Amino acid sequence: MASIVFLFLIVSLLSLKDQTAASLSYSCAYRNTSVQFTLLTSAHSASNSASSCSLQQCNGTSADNQTCSLSPTPCFDYRTMNNISYCAPGVDCSVLQPCDNVTHSCASNDSVCIVNSCCSPSAVCLPVLTTEFCSRGWRMTGSMNSRRYFQAGSILVIGKVLVTGGHNGSFALDNAEQYDPSTGSWTTTGSMSFARTSHITSILPNGKVLVTAGHASSGLSLDSAELFDPSLGSWTTTGNLNGARFGHTASILSNGKVLATGGRNGGALNTAELYDLSTGNWTTTGNMNNARYDHTASILPDGKVLVTGGYGSGYLNSSEVYDSSTGLWTTTGNMHAVRYQHTASTLFNGNVLVAGGKDSSGTVLSSVELYDPSTGVWTTTGNMNNPRLWHTASVLSNGKVLITGGYNGFNYLNTTELYDSLTGSWTTAGSMNVVRSLHTAFVLSNGKVLIAGGYDGTNYLNTAELY
Ligand SMILES: *[C@@H]1O[C@H](CO)[C@@H](O)[C@H](O)[C@H]1NC(C)=O
Ligand SMILES: *[C@@H]1O[C@H](CO)[C@@H](O)[C@H](O)[C@H]1NC(C)=O
Ligand SMILES: *[C@@H]1O[C@H](CO)[C@@H](O)[C@H](O)[C@H]1NC(C)=O
Ligand SMILES: *[C@@H]1O[C@H](CO)[C@@H](O)[C@H](O)[C@H]1NC(C)=O
Ligand SMILES: *[C@@H]1O[C@H](CO)[C@@H](O)[C@H](O)[C@H]1NC(C)=O
Ligand SMILES: *[C@@H]1O[C@H](CO)[C@@H](O)[C@H](O)[C@H]1NC(C)=O
Ligand SMILES: *[C@@H]1O[C@H](CO)[C@@H](O)[C@H](O)[C@H]1NC(C)=O
Ligand SMILES: *[C@@H]1O[C@H](CO)[C@@H](O)[C@H](O)[C@H]1NC(C)=O
Ligand SMILES: *[C@@H]1O[C@H](CO)[C@@H](O)[C@H](O)[C@H]1NC(C)=O
Ligand SMILES: *[C@@H]1O[C@H](CO)[C@@H](O)[C@H](O)[C@H]1NC(C)=O
């Protein structure tokens, strides 16, 4: 792995307190190259009145806020003589070549001449590579220790990501690993008591992670549940579910209980049950009106739970709402399309966006619809650019929904797209480095999205990437 060392540029944006916090190191990784930035304690020419220094932090919303990949190092907006903008981390002037002071060009075409660098009065040649560290888009991060698809995972309270179980093409897995966004690497943690795939993880109010059900290598549905304690990195078993199930949902309710719905154990199930953290017990609650698996569950703004579609007595367009105060399910509007293996995302305005999936004829869908909880009515919205199932959907901190990968019925996909709820339209968000379906996506606290594992049609994946 190549390693280029640049020194971090002190600019007036940094407080004196930061400057005296001796030699903080930051690193960025882009594909196979890493760059280390060292925050200098010495003064720098950023405030040199002789230079036309006007460095600003790169603009961007909090969601795609341009900081250096894998670190909070800010990125700056550098300008050429023609006022073309390049976003790159702060670099120490002493390691940069000056530009030709007449033509404002650089000897190497790997560099661009920057006139607002704050490097004394002279313009400097900024290596274009440095812009990669701040660019939006997709870049690889550390790989998991295990190849897996159909895994489940959650973001821990401490900001790390826990990924559990799944299947590696031969066996269901009992192992688990954690991703640290500050280092971009994965570490194996304690293993579960049961190998499981097609299970669900939920973060409980006490910060522990509840893993529910799934199926074993044999295909048999599981009724076991286990708790992960992030402070110990280990697992304990907790109460069994009343019904074994996989292809189910599990949602954390506002009262802290976890609602598991449907799934399959041989046939489709209409049962639902609640996990109570204080007793470690599961108790049954009202049955759904429809048995269903490969459906979705979403928490609505009033705390009720909306389930949609799936497969039960046929492929379903129906949806129903669970009220935890009564323990009862009420049928609500039908979707315009029958769908299973779709995604559902609760938008900031409380509407639920349902995207893709497959219909009763086996056609993979690009259609998308919105549920309005105040009216119980579904309306269609802009179609995705690609039909897909086995994709992921994540609500970003700017409110947009990022859809990644999946399968269109013919090909496994590396394409991604963003839904803007203000315009009801989709724009492409570039291609992942790796084709993936049945992978997992996590919105990190730094706003980036971590994508891990999955299946590309041939291989079970251990690779991970960041958006
Ligand atoms: C990274 O390095 C490996 C091994 O040196 C090489 O096979 C791979 O093509 C490189 N990837 C990129 C994106 O440069
Ligand atoms: C980037 O995000 C961080 C944390 O979310 C925030 O403190 C900072 O102000 C943001 N910067 C910009 C330029 O938006
Ligand atoms: C800042 O935002 C403006 C307007 O959206 C855009 O033209 C410009 O390229 C952005 N600059 C950077 C460094 O991203
Ligand atoms: C450079 O472009 C920015 C917008 O990207 C503009 O605000 C600024 O006035 C321009 N500066 C010059 C010298 O043209
Ligand atoms: C350009 O740089 C050379 C050598 O550093 C110097 O002698 C010359 O005066 C400079 N020319 C201008 C226009 O600044
Ligand atoms: C500059 O770019 C040209 C055309 O892209 C290329 O042929 C040449 O080798 C490059 N020069 C250097 C020094 O990289
Ligand atoms: C799949 O997982 C099993 C059980 O952990 C392991 O023995 C096997 O080596 C794994 N296979 C691959 C291809 O990773
Ligand atoms: C619920 O949990 C308590 C304490 O762990 C246990 O004694 C009791 O038997 C459990 N009840 C059921 C129905 O499992
Ligand atoms: C939903 O499905 C049912 C039965 O499959 C069908 O009769 C009904 O027309 C569908 N409704 C809509 C809105 O597509
Ligand atoms: C995405 O997949 C397509 C088709 O499989 C391929 O042509 C393209 O190179 C891939 N893009 C990336 C960034 O890997």
Coordinates of N, CA, C and O and ligand atoms in Angstrom, one line a residue, residues 57-58 60 65, ligand 2:
Q57 N -13.7 25.9 3.9 CA -14.0 24.5 3.9 C -15.0 24.2 2.7 O -15.8 25.1 2.4
C58 N -14.8 23.1 2.1 CA -15.7 22.7 1.0 C -17.1 22.8 1.4 O -17.4 22.4 2.6
G60 N -21.2 21.7 1.3 CA -21.9 20.4 1.2 C -22.8 20.4 2.4 O -22.6 21.1 3.4
N65 N -21.3 16.4 3.6 CA -20.3 17.3 4.1 C -18.9 16.8 3.7 O -18.5 15.6 4.0
Ligands
LIG2 C1 -19.9 18.9 8.6 O1 -20.5 18.1 9.5 C2 -20.1 18.4 10.8 C3 -20.7 17.3 11.7 O2 -21.9 16.9 11.2 C4 -20.5 19.8 11.2 O3 -20.0 20.1 12.5 C5 -19.8 20.8 10.3 O4 -20.3 22.1 10.5 C6 -20.2 20.4 8.8 N1 -19.5 21.3 7.9 C7 -20.0 21.8 6.8 C8 -19.1 22.7 6.0 O5 -21.2 21.6 6.5

